[in-house]
PDB file of C-alpha atoms in Angstrom:
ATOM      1  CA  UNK A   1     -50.242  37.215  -5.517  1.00  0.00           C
ATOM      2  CA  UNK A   2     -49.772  40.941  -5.585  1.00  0.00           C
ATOM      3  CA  UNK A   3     -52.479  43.209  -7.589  1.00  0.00           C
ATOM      4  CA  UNK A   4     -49.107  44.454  -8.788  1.00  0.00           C
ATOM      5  CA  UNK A   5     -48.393  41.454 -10.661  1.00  0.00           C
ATOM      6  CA  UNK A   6     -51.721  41.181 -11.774  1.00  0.00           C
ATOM      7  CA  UNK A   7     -52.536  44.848 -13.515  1.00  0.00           C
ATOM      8  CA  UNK A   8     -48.408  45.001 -14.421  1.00  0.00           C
ATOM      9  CA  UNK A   9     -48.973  43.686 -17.816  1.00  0.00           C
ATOM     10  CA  UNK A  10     -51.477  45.782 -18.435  1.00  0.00           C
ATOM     11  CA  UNK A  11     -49.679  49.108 -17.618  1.00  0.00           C
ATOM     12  CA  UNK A  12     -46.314  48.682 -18.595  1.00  0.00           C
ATOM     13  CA  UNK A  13     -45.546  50.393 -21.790  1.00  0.00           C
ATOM     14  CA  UNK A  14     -44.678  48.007 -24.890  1.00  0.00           C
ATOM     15  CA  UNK A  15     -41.840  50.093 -25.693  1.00  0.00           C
ATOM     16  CA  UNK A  16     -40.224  49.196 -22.173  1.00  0.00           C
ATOM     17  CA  UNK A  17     -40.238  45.461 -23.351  1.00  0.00           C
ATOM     18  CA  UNK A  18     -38.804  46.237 -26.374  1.00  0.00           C
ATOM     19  CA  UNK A  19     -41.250  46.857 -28.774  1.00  0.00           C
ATOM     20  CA  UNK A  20     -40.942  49.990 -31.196  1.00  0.00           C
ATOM     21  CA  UNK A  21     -43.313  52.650 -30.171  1.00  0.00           C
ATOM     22  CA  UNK A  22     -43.888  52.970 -34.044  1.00  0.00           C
ATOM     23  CA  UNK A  23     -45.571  49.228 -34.261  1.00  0.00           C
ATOM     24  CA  UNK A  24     -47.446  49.925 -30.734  1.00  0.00           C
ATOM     25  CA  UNK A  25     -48.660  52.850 -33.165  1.00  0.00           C
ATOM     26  CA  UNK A  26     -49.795  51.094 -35.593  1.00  0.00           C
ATOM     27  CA  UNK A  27     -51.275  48.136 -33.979  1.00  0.00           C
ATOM     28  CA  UNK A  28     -53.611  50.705 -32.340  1.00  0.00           C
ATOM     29  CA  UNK A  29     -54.621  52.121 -35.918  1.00  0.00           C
ATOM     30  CA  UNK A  30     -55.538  49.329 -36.873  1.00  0.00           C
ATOM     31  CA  UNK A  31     -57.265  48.040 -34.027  1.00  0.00           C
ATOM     32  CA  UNK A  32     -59.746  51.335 -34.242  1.00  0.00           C
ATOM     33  CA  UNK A  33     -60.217  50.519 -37.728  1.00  0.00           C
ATOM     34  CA  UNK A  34     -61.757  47.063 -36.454  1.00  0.00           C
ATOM     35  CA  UNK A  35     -63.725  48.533 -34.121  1.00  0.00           C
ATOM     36  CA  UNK A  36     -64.889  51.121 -35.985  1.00  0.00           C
ATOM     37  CA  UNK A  37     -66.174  49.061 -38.960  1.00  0.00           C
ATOM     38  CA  UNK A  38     -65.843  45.423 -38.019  1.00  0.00           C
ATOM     39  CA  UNK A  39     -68.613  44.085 -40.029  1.00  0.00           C
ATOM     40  CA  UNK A  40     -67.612  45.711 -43.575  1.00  0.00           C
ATOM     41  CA  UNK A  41     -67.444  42.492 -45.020  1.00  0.00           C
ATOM     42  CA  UNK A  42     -63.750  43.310 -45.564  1.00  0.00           C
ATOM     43  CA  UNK A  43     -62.172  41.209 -42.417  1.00  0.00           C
ATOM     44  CA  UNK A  44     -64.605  39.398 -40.117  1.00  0.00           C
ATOM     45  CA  UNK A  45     -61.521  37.163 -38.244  1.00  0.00           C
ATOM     46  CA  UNK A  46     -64.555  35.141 -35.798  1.00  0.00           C
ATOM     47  CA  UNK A  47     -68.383  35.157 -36.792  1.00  0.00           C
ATOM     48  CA  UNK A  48     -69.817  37.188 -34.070  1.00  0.00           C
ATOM     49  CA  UNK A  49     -72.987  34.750 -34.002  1.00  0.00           C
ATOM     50  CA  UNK A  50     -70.761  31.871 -32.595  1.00  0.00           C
ATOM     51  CA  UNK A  51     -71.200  31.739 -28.523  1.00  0.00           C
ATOM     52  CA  UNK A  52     -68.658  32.906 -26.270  1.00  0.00           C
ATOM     53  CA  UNK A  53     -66.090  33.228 -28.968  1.00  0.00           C
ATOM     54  CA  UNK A  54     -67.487  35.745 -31.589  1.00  0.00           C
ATOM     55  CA  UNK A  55     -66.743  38.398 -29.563  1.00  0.00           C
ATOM     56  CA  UNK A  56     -62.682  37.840 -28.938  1.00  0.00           C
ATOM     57  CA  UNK A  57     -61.921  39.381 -31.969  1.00  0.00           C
ATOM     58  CA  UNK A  58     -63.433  42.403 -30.886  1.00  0.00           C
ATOM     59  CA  UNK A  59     -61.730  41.953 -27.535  1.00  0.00           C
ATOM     60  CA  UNK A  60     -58.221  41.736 -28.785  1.00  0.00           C
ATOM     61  CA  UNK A  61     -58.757  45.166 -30.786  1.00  0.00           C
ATOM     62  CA  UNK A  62     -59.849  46.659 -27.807  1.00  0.00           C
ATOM     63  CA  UNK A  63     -56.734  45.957 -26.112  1.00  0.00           C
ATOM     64  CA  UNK A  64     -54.707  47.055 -29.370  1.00  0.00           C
ATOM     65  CA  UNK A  65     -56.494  50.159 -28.215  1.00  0.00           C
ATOM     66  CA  UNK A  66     -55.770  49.742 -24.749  1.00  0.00           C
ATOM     67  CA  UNK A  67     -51.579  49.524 -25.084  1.00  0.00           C
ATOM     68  CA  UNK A  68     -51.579  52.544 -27.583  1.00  0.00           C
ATOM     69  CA  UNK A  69     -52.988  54.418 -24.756  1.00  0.00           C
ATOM     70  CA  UNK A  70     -50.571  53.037 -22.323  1.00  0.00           C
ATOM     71  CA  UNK A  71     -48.002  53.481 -24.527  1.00  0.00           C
ATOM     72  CA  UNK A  72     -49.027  57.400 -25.306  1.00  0.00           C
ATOM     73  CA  UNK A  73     -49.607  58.018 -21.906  1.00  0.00           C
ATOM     74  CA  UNK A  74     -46.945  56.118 -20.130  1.00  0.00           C
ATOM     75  CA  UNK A  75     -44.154  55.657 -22.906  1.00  0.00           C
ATOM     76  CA  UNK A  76     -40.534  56.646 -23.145  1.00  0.00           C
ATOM     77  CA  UNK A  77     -40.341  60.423 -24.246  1.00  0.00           C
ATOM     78  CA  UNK A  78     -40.328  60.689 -27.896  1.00  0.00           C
ATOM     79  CA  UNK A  79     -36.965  60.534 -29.739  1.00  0.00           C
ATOM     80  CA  UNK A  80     -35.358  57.980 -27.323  1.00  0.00           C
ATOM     81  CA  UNK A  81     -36.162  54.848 -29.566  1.00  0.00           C
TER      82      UNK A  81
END
């Protein structure tokens, strides 16, 4: 298998698969919000005290994060959704 095919999905834009950039956006909002307070008390989606798993919550906002980037970085140029 190709590292192409590998790393693809994690640098193709969102917006070339269809996505609004607008949601990609937003996902990424609130995926810093997570990160940035993720034990308010407010939304705590896995106990981070449970092996292995407390932490995917924390994971999956970090790659929220990770496709805004992408998506600012590497997305269509603005006005052409």
């Amino acid at each position: 298998m190709s590292q192409d095919k590998l790393v693809g999905p994690l640098t193709t834009p969102l917006s070339t698969r269809g996505i609004p950039r607008w949601i990609t956006y937003l996902l990424t909002l609130i995926g810093i919000i997570y990160l940035l307070n993720p034990t308010a008390g407010l939304l705590e989606l896995l106990p981070d005290n449970l092996p292995f798993i407390g932490n995917l919550d924390e994971g999956v906002a970090m790659m929220l994060i990770w496709y805004g980037l992408v998506e600012f970085f590497e997305g269509a140029e603005p006005g052409s959704d």
